[in-house]
Coordinates of C-alpha atoms and ligand atoms in Angstrom, one line a residue:
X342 CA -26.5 12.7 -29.8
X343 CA -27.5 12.6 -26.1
X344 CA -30.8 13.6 -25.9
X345 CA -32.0 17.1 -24.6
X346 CA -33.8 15.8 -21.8
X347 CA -30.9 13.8 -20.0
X348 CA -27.8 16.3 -21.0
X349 CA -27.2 18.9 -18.5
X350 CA -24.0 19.8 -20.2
X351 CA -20.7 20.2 -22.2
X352 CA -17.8 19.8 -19.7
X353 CA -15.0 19.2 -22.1
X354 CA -15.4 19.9 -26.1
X355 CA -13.2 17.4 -28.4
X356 CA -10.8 20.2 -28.4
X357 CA -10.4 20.5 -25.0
X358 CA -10.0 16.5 -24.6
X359 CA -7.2 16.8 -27.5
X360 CA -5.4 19.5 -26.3
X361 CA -5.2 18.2 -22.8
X362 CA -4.5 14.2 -23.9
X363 CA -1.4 15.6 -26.0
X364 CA 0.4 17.6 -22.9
X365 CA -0.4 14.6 -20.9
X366 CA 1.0 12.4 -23.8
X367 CA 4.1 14.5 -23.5
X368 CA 4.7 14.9 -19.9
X369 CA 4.5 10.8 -19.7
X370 CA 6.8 10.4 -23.2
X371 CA 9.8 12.6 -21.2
X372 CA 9.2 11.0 -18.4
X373 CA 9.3 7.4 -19.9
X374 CA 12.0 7.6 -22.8
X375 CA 14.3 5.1 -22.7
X376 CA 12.3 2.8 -20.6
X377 CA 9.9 -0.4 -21.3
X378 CA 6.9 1.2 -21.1
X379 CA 3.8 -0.8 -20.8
X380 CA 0.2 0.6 -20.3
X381 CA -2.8 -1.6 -19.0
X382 CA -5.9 -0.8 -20.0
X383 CA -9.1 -1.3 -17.8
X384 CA -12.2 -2.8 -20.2
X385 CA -14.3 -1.5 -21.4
X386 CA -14.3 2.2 -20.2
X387 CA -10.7 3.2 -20.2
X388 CA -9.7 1.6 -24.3
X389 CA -10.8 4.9 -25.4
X390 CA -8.7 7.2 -23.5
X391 CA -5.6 4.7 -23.8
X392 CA -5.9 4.8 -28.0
X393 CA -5.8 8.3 -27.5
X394 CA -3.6 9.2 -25.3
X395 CA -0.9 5.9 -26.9
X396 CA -1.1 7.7 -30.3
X397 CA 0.1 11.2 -28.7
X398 CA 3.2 9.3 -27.5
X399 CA 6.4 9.7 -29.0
X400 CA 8.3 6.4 -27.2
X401 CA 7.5 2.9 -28.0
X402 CA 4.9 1.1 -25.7
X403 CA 3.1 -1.9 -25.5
X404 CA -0.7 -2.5 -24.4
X405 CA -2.1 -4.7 -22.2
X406 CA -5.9 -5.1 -21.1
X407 CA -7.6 -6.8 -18.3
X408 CA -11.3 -7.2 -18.1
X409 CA -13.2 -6.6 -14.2
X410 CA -16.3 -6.5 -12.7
X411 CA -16.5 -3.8 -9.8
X412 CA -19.3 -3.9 -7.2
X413 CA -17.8 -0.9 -5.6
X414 CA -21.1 1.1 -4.9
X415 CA -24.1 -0.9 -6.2
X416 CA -24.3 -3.7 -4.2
X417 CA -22.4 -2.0 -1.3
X418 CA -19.4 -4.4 -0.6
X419 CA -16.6 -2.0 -1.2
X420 CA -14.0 -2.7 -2.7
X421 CA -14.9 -6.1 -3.9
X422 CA -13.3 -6.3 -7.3
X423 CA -13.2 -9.2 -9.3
X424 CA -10.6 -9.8 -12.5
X425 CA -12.6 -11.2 -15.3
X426 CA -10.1 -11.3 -17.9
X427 CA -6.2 -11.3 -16.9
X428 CA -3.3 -9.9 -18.7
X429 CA -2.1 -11.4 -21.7
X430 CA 1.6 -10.9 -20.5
X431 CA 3.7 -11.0 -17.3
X432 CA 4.7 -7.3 -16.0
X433 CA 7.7 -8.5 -13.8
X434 CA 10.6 -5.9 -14.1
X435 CA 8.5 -4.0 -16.7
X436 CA 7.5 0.2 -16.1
X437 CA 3.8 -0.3 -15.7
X438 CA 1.2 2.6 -16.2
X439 CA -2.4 1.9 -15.6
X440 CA -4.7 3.9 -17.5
X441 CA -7.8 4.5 -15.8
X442 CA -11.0 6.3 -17.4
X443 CA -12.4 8.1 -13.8
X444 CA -10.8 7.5 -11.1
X445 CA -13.9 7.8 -8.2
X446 CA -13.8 6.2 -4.8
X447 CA -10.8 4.7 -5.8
X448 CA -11.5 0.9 -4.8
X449 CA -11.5 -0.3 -7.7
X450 CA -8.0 1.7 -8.2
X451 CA -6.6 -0.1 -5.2
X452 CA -7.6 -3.4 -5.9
X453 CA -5.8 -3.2 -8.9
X454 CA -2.9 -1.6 -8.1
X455 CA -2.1 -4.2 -5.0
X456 CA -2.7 -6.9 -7.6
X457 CA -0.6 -5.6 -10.1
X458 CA 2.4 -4.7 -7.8
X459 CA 2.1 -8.3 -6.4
X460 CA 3.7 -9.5 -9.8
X461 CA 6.9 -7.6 -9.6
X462 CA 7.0 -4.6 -11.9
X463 CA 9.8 -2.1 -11.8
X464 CA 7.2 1.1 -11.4
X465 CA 3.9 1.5 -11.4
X466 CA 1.9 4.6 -12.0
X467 CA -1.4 5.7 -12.4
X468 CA -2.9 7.9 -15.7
X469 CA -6.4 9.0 -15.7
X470 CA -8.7 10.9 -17.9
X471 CA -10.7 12.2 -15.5
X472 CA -10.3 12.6 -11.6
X473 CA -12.9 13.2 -8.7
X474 CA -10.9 13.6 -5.8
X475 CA -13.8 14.8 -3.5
X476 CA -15.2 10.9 -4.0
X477 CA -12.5 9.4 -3.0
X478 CA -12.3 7.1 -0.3
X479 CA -9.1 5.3 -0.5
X480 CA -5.4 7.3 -0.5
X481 CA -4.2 6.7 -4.0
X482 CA -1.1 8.0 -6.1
X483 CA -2.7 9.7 -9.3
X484 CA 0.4 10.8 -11.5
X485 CA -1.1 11.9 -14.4
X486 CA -4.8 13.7 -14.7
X487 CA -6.4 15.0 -17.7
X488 CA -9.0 16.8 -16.3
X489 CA -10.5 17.1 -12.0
X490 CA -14.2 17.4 -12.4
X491 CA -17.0 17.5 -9.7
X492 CA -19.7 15.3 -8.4
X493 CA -22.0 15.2 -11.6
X494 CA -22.3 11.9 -13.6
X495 CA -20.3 11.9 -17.0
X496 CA -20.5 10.5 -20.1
X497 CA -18.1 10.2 -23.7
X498 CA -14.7 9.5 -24.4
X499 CA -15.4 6.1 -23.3
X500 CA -17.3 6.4 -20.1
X501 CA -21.5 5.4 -20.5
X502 CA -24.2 5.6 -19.5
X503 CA -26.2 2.0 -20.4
X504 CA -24.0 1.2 -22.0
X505 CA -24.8 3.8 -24.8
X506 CA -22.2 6.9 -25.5
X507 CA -18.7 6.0 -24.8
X508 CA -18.2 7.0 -28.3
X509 CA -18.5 10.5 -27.7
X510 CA -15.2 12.6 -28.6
X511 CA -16.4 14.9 -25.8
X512 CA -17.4 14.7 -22.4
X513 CA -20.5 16.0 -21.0
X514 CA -23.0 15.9 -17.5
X515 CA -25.8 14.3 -17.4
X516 CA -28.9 15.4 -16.1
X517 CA -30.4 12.5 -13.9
X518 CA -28.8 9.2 -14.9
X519 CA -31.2 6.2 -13.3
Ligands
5GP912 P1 -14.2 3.7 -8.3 O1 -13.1 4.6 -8.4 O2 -15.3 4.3 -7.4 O3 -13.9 2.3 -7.8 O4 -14.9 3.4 -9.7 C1 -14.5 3.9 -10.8 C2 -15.5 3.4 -11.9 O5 -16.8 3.9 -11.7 C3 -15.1 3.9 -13.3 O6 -14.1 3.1 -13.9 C4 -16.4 4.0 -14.0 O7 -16.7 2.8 -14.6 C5 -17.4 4.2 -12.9 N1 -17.8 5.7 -12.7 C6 -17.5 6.5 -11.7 N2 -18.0 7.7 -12.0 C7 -18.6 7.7 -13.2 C8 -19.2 8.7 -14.0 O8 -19.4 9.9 -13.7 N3 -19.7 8.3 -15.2 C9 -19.5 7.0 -15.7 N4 -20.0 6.7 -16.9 N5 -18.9 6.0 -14.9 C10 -18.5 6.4 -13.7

């Protein structure tokens, strides 16, 4: 589906995501049971990974998504995150678990994060699917991790490129996105 020209290649078949997402699933099930549980997406990147990963979980959650634009490295302002769309629901005394498609430089991470602990959850705790740690610019406490990869640029399993490819149950470099 991603033509031959731009894919460089394969760096996680659709087994590979499965296999991982469950043990993930069932490290963050143990860890949660008995608690009110409520994951946050990130649109639109990260509602992949979260129907995933919420449908390898054995304890009941709920879902929550907020909508925001990042200007993190195009127009150099780091860190300058703005929320688009807001939760549906207060978080205040809730066990909050953000679920994050790649976590990068990590501003957009923070951003979140301060905002989100600002409204008085009991815990909060990050989930990615995929981590690049040798990006990161900003300190940031990653509990869960599917998969570290390196610097090339990814697509499938929710992340694009133009928009196109997100729907890709695999996850694979391109060549030279522009
Ligand atoms: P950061 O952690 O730098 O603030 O930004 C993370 C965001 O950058 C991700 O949510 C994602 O939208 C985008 N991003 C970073 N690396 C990649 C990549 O390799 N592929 C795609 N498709 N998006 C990326």
């Amino acid at each position: 589906m991603i033509p031959p020209a731009l894919l460089d290649r394969v760096l996680f078949t659709e087994e590979q995501v499965n296999t991982r997402v469950a043990e993930v699933a069932a490290e963050i099930s143990a860890r949660y049971r008995g608690k009110d549980l409520k994951l946050i997406g990130v649109l639109k990147g990260s509602i992949y990974f979260l129907t995933h990963l919420s449908r390898h979980l054995t304890i009941p959650v709920k879902i929550d998504i907020l909508a925001i634009s990042s200007f993190s490295a195009r127009w150099q302002s780091p860190g300058l995150v703005r929320i688009e769309k807001d939760l549906d629901e207060p978080i205040e005394g809730q066990d909050v678990l953000i679920i994050e498609d790649i976590v990068d430089t990590g501003l957009t991470l923070r951003y979140l994060l301060q905002t989100l602990a600002g409204r008085g959850p009991n815990s909060i705790a990050i989930c990615t699917l995929l981590d690049r740690t040798s990006k990161r610019l900003v300190q940031l406490p990653v509990e869960y991790r599917c998969f570290e990869i390196d610097d090339s640029f990814v697509v499938g399993c929710g992340l694009d490129h133009r928009q196109l490819y997100r729907n890709l149950p695999y996850i694979a470099a391109l060549r030279r996105p522009e």
